[in-house]
Structures are given as structure tokens and as C-alpha cells.
């Protein structure tokens, strides 16, 4: 068995250079050559190759070589519109959280202004009560006895599939609900907004603050303590 792959702990990070073979002993560039070569064959598929090529061009265009140095440009929302245009997409899907409906509306306007046909679908589509998936009264956000619609990412995906969208954009779906959307969507998916109820949908702030005001994120705790209410 190969050593565990742990790029996140690597101190060499030579993979972005010509010295990519000089990584640590557990470097996947050394230990996973079979998978690397196998995965490369996927890029031989014309549609995959073109998608990857345009994504790299998009990446390239996000920097400006100014006299004072390399400078980034293009907020992600602009990038998404530019990439969709590069790919020749006409019809885009937005899968959004009900709590970010205003953001979904603004995104729709931005994309329509650029000539895209935009279909949008809210997470609560169908108005199906949470009891459908086994949520108990004590697990309702508004408390026992209240009516709560379940988030319905599978239906969001199926409706956008049915509409024939060519590219999906996620706006604030919850952790796990987004996973189901990824699983069921037929067209490629990108994320504009990753939900973070504390940090204004800027989840990386939790990492930036893990050495400061949110040091509690670094606490050690056994895995099974997080699963305590799994079967409640
Ligand atoms: S691929 Fe190799 S060199 Fe790059 S981060 Fe991972 S272990 Fe380090």
C-alpha cells in the first residue's frame, strides 16, 4: 500500500514547477503515476478536452501582467459569465437557496444582461414537508409543531435537467444539499456562493480565523462525538 497522500501537509510543493518529480516520498506525482496516466486519457475526449482548455484559458485571463506585477482581475461572478460564453452555452441554470433569493435575482439579471437564457430554481421547490425524509419535530429549525419544507436539491437538479440547461450555477445550497445537487445534475456545475451562515457566505474566513477568534475550530474531539445525534 502506498503512503497516504497528504498534499495539504506538503512542505515542498514542487508540483507546480519543472521539478515536479522532486516531491516528498508520499508525493502522488511519484506514488500514483498509474492513476495520473489513466486520468489523462479522459482529457482525450474532445468535449472534456475543450472544457478543460477553456477553463485554463479562463484562469489565464484572470490575471493582468502590469508593470508593477501580476494582478488578479474578474470577480467570480464575472468569471462564470465569461467561462459560459467561452463554452458557447446559451441556457444556464441557477440552483439557489431560498435564503439567497435576492442574490439569485441579481445573478439572473447579470447573466440575462449578457444574453443568456436563465432558468432558476429555489431549494424549497415542491413545498414537501421535512417529515418526508424522517425529520422529527425536535429537528425543525422553527421548533416542534411548525411546518417546514425540506430542501429539495434532487428536484432542483431534475428540473434543470428537464429544462435542458447547459451549465449550472449554485447559489448558497447547504452542505450536503449541494452534494446531492452535484450527484443528480446532468450539466456541469460551478459554485458561485458556498453557504456560510456565520461568515457571510465566505467560508474561508473560518480558516483565516482558526488561529484567532475561532480557535475553537482547532479543538480535538473524537469522530463519534460528532455522530452522537445521527440516529436520534
Ligand atoms: S503533488 Fe507532491 S509536491 Fe505537490 S503538494 Fe502534493 S506531495 Fe507536494
Short mmCIF file of C-alpha atoms and ligand atoms in Angstrom, two decimals:
data_model
loop_
_atom_site.label_atom_id
_atom_site.label_comp_id
_atom_site.label_asym_id
_atom_site.label_seq_id
_atom_site.Cartn_x
_atom_site.Cartn_y
_atom_site.Cartn_z
CA UNK A 1 0.00 0.00 0.00
CA UNK A 2 1.32 3.44 -0.95
CA UNK A 3 1.97 6.03 1.72
CA UNK A 4 -1.06 8.16 2.41
CA UNK A 5 -1.41 11.13 0.08
CA UNK A 6 -1.27 14.35 2.09
CA UNK A 7 -0.68 17.27 -0.24
CA UNK A 8 -2.17 19.61 2.34
CA UNK A 9 0.78 18.84 4.64
CA UNK A 10 3.48 19.01 1.95
CA UNK A 11 6.45 21.28 2.61
CA UNK A 12 7.95 21.02 -0.89
CA UNK A 13 5.04 21.77 -3.23
CA UNK A 14 7.17 21.31 -6.33
CA UNK A 15 4.27 20.05 -8.44
CA UNK A 16 3.70 23.49 -9.88
CA UNK A 17 7.26 23.60 -11.25
CA UNK A 18 9.59 21.71 -13.58
CA UNK A 19 10.88 19.85 -10.51
CA UNK A 20 7.59 18.05 -10.05
CA UNK A 21 9.38 14.72 -9.59
CA UNK A 22 11.24 16.04 -6.53
CA UNK A 23 8.33 15.87 -4.11
CA UNK A 24 8.29 14.01 -0.78
CA UNK A 25 8.17 10.21 -0.61
CA UNK A 26 4.39 10.22 -0.40
CA UNK A 27 4.01 12.65 -3.31
CA UNK A 28 1.25 11.35 -5.59
CA UNK A 29 3.28 12.52 -8.57
CA UNK A 30 5.56 9.63 -7.59
CA UNK A 31 3.21 7.12 -5.99
CA UNK A 32 0.11 7.50 -8.16
CA UNK A 33 1.53 7.53 -11.68
CA UNK A 34 -0.91 4.83 -12.78
CA UNK A 35 -3.88 6.96 -11.78
CA UNK A 36 -2.32 10.10 -13.25
CA UNK A 37 -1.83 8.39 -16.61
CA UNK A 38 -5.31 6.86 -16.53
CA UNK A 39 -6.94 10.19 -15.68
CA UNK A 40 -5.03 11.88 -18.51
CA UNK A 41 -6.81 9.70 -21.03
CA UNK A 42 -10.08 11.38 -20.03
CA UNK A 43 -8.76 14.64 -21.48
CA UNK A 44 -8.52 12.88 -24.84
CA UNK A 45 -12.31 13.02 -25.06
CA UNK A 46 -12.96 16.09 -27.25
CA UNK A 47 -15.69 17.58 -25.04
CA UNK A 48 -13.64 17.09 -21.87
CA UNK A 49 -10.52 18.46 -23.50
CA UNK A 50 -12.37 21.55 -24.69
CA UNK A 51 -13.93 22.13 -21.26
CA UNK A 52 -10.52 21.83 -19.58
CA UNK A 53 -8.88 24.01 -22.21
CA UNK A 54 -11.42 26.79 -21.84
CA UNK A 55 -11.18 26.58 -18.03
CA UNK A 56 -7.43 27.08 -18.28
CA UNK A 57 -7.86 30.00 -20.66
CA UNK A 58 -10.33 31.46 -18.18
CA UNK A 59 -7.76 31.02 -15.42
CA UNK A 60 -5.14 32.75 -17.59
CA UNK A 61 -7.42 35.68 -18.30
CA UNK A 62 -7.96 36.30 -14.60
CA UNK A 63 -4.53 37.90 -14.27
CA UNK A 64 -3.02 41.04 -15.71
CA UNK A 65 0.70 41.41 -16.20
CA UNK A 66 1.10 45.01 -15.13
CA UNK A 67 4.46 46.77 -14.81
CA UNK A 68 4.12 46.63 -11.03
CA UNK A 69 3.50 42.88 -11.11
CA UNK A 70 0.91 40.19 -11.69
CA UNK A 71 -2.51 41.47 -10.69
CA UNK A 72 -5.75 39.49 -10.45
CA UNK A 73 -8.96 40.67 -12.02
CA UNK A 74 -12.53 39.44 -12.51
CA UNK A 75 -14.74 38.61 -9.54
CA UNK A 76 -16.05 35.07 -9.68
CA UNK A 77 -19.45 36.14 -10.97
CA UNK A 78 -17.75 37.78 -13.95
CA UNK A 79 -15.61 34.71 -14.44
CA UNK A 80 -18.64 32.46 -14.57
CA UNK A 81 -20.26 34.60 -17.26
CA UNK A 82 -17.03 34.70 -19.24
CA UNK A 83 -16.49 30.94 -19.00
CA UNK A 84 -20.08 30.17 -20.02
CA UNK A 85 -19.66 32.41 -23.04
CA UNK A 86 -16.37 30.74 -23.98
CA UNK A 87 -18.11 27.37 -23.86
CA UNK A 88 -20.86 28.63 -26.14
CA UNK A 89 -23.57 27.99 -23.58
CA UNK A 90 -26.87 29.72 -24.17
CA UNK A 91 -29.04 28.31 -21.38
CA UNK A 92 -27.87 28.46 -17.76
CA UNK A 93 -29.43 27.08 -14.59
CA UNK A 94 -29.31 28.66 -11.15
CA UNK A 95 -29.98 26.41 -8.15
CA UNK A 96 -30.38 28.67 -5.17
CA UNK A 97 -31.22 28.67 -1.50
CA UNK A 98 -34.46 30.38 -0.52
CA UNK A 99 -32.39 32.48 1.87
CA UNK A 100 -30.37 33.84 -1.05
CA UNK A 101 -33.26 34.63 -3.37
CA UNK A 102 -32.18 38.24 -3.72
CA UNK A 103 -28.70 37.15 -4.74
CA UNK A 104 -30.23 34.70 -7.25
CA UNK A 105 -32.30 37.54 -8.69
CA UNK A 106 -29.28 39.79 -9.11
CA UNK A 107 -27.29 36.94 -10.68
CA UNK A 108 -30.14 36.31 -13.11
CA UNK A 109 -30.10 39.96 -14.14
CA UNK A 110 -26.33 39.93 -14.63
CA UNK A 111 -26.48 36.83 -16.82
CA UNK A 112 -29.52 37.98 -18.78
CA UNK A 113 -27.78 41.28 -19.45
CA UNK A 114 -25.09 39.23 -21.16
CA UNK A 115 -27.63 37.47 -23.32
CA UNK A 116 -28.02 34.14 -21.52
CA UNK A 117 -31.34 32.37 -21.12
CA UNK A 118 -31.52 31.73 -17.36
CA UNK A 119 -33.64 29.16 -15.52
CA UNK A 120 -33.65 29.40 -11.73
CA UNK A 121 -34.96 27.03 -9.12
CA UNK A 122 -35.36 27.52 -5.37
CA UNK A 123 -34.33 24.86 -2.84
CA UNK A 124 -37.82 24.60 -1.34
CA UNK A 125 -39.45 23.69 -4.66
CA UNK A 126 -42.39 21.37 -4.14
CA UNK A 127 -43.06 22.50 -0.59
CA UNK A 128 -42.52 18.97 0.66
CA UNK A 129 -42.65 18.70 4.47
CA UNK A 130 -39.43 17.64 6.16
CA UNK A 131 -41.22 14.64 7.65
CA UNK A 132 -40.85 13.09 4.20
CA UNK A 133 -37.17 12.41 4.90
CA UNK A 134 -37.60 11.49 8.56
CA UNK A 135 -37.01 14.84 10.24
CA UNK A 136 -38.57 14.84 13.71
CA UNK A 137 -40.37 17.69 15.47
CA UNK A 138 -37.26 18.36 17.58
CA UNK A 139 -35.14 18.70 14.46
CA UNK A 140 -37.17 21.54 12.99
CA UNK A 141 -35.44 24.92 12.88
CA UNK A 142 -38.56 26.82 13.93
CA UNK A 143 -39.38 24.31 16.64
CA UNK A 144 -41.81 21.43 17.21
CA UNK A 145 -45.19 21.73 15.56
CA UNK A 146 -44.06 24.11 12.84
CA UNK A 147 -44.33 23.41 9.13
CA UNK A 148 -41.02 23.29 7.34
CA UNK A 149 -40.40 22.47 3.69
CA UNK A 150 -37.42 20.25 3.04
CA UNK A 151 -34.60 21.48 0.87
CA UNK A 152 -35.06 19.57 -2.34
CA UNK A 153 -31.78 19.52 -4.29
CA UNK A 154 -32.63 16.39 -6.27
CA UNK A 155 -35.75 18.08 -7.63
CA UNK A 156 -33.74 21.23 -8.32
CA UNK A 157 -31.32 19.17 -10.38
CA UNK A 158 -34.05 17.21 -12.16
CA UNK A 159 -35.95 20.36 -13.14
CA UNK A 160 -32.80 21.96 -14.51
CA UNK A 161 -32.03 18.70 -16.32
CA UNK A 162 -35.54 18.75 -17.75
CA UNK A 163 -35.10 22.36 -18.86
CA UNK A 164 -32.00 21.35 -20.78
CA UNK A 165 -29.64 23.85 -19.17
CA UNK A 166 -26.06 23.57 -20.34
CA UNK A 167 -24.36 24.82 -17.18
CA UNK A 168 -25.47 25.04 -13.56
CA UNK A 169 -24.56 27.67 -11.00
CA UNK A 170 -25.05 27.01 -7.29
CA UNK A 171 -26.08 29.88 -5.05
CA UNK A 172 -25.90 29.07 -1.38
CA UNK A 173 -27.08 25.49 -1.13
CA UNK A 174 -26.45 23.90 2.27
CA UNK A 175 -23.66 21.43 2.94
CA UNK A 176 -24.94 18.04 1.80
CA UNK A 177 -27.79 19.51 -0.20
CA UNK A 178 -25.14 20.81 -2.58
CA UNK A 179 -23.66 17.30 -2.69
CA UNK A 180 -26.98 15.85 -3.81
CA UNK A 181 -27.30 18.53 -6.47
CA UNK A 182 -23.83 17.66 -7.80
CA UNK A 183 -24.83 13.99 -7.85
CA UNK A 184 -28.06 14.44 -9.79
CA UNK A 185 -27.31 17.35 -12.13
CA UNK A 186 -26.58 16.31 -15.70
CA UNK A 187 -24.91 19.51 -16.87
CA UNK A 188 -21.63 20.65 -15.30
CA UNK A 189 -21.94 22.60 -12.06
CA UNK A 190 -19.97 25.52 -10.67
CA UNK A 191 -20.41 27.24 -7.34
CA UNK A 192 -20.87 30.97 -7.07
CA UNK A 193 -21.89 31.05 -3.42
CA UNK A 194 -20.94 28.48 -0.78
CA UNK A 195 -23.27 28.90 2.16
CA UNK A 196 -21.74 30.09 5.41
CA UNK A 197 -24.35 31.42 7.80
CA UNK A 198 -21.73 32.95 10.11
CA UNK A 199 -19.19 34.42 7.73
CA UNK A 200 -21.47 35.97 5.12
CA UNK A 201 -21.06 33.06 2.70
CA UNK A 202 -17.31 33.45 2.76
CA UNK A 203 -16.36 30.08 4.32
CA UNK A 204 -12.63 30.58 4.02
CA UNK A 205 -12.97 33.11 6.82
CA UNK A 206 -13.36 30.15 9.17
CA UNK A 207 -9.86 29.05 8.15
CA UNK A 208 -8.41 32.54 8.42
CA UNK A 209 -9.87 32.86 11.91
CA UNK A 210 -8.95 29.36 13.12
CA UNK A 211 -5.78 30.75 14.68
CA UNK A 212 -7.54 33.72 16.23
CA UNK A 213 -11.14 34.37 17.23
CA UNK A 214 -12.32 30.95 16.03
CA UNK A 215 -9.56 28.92 17.68
CA UNK A 216 -12.27 26.55 18.87
CA UNK A 217 -12.31 25.17 15.32
CA UNK A 218 -8.90 23.59 16.05
CA UNK A 219 -10.08 21.59 19.07
CA UNK A 220 -9.53 17.84 19.09
CA UNK A 221 -12.61 15.70 19.51
CA UNK A 222 -13.37 12.07 18.73
CA UNK A 223 -15.20 11.44 15.48
CA UNK A 224 -18.00 9.53 17.20
CA UNK A 225 -18.90 12.56 19.34
CA UNK A 226 -19.95 14.34 16.13
CA UNK A 227 -22.21 11.45 15.23
CA UNK A 228 -24.00 11.37 18.58
CA UNK A 229 -27.35 12.57 17.23
CA UNK A 230 -27.12 10.68 13.95
CA UNK A 231 -29.80 8.17 14.89
CA UNK A 232 -31.97 10.36 17.08
S1 LIG B 1 1.73 16.77 -5.50
FE1 LIG B 1 3.64 16.28 -4.42
S2 LIG B 1 4.79 18.19 -4.43
FE2 LIG B 1 2.68 18.73 -4.92
S3 LIG B 1 1.77 19.25 -2.92
FE3 LIG B 1 1.35 17.06 -3.32
S4 LIG B 1 3.02 16.00 -2.28
FE4 LIG B 1 3.67 18.13 -2.50
#
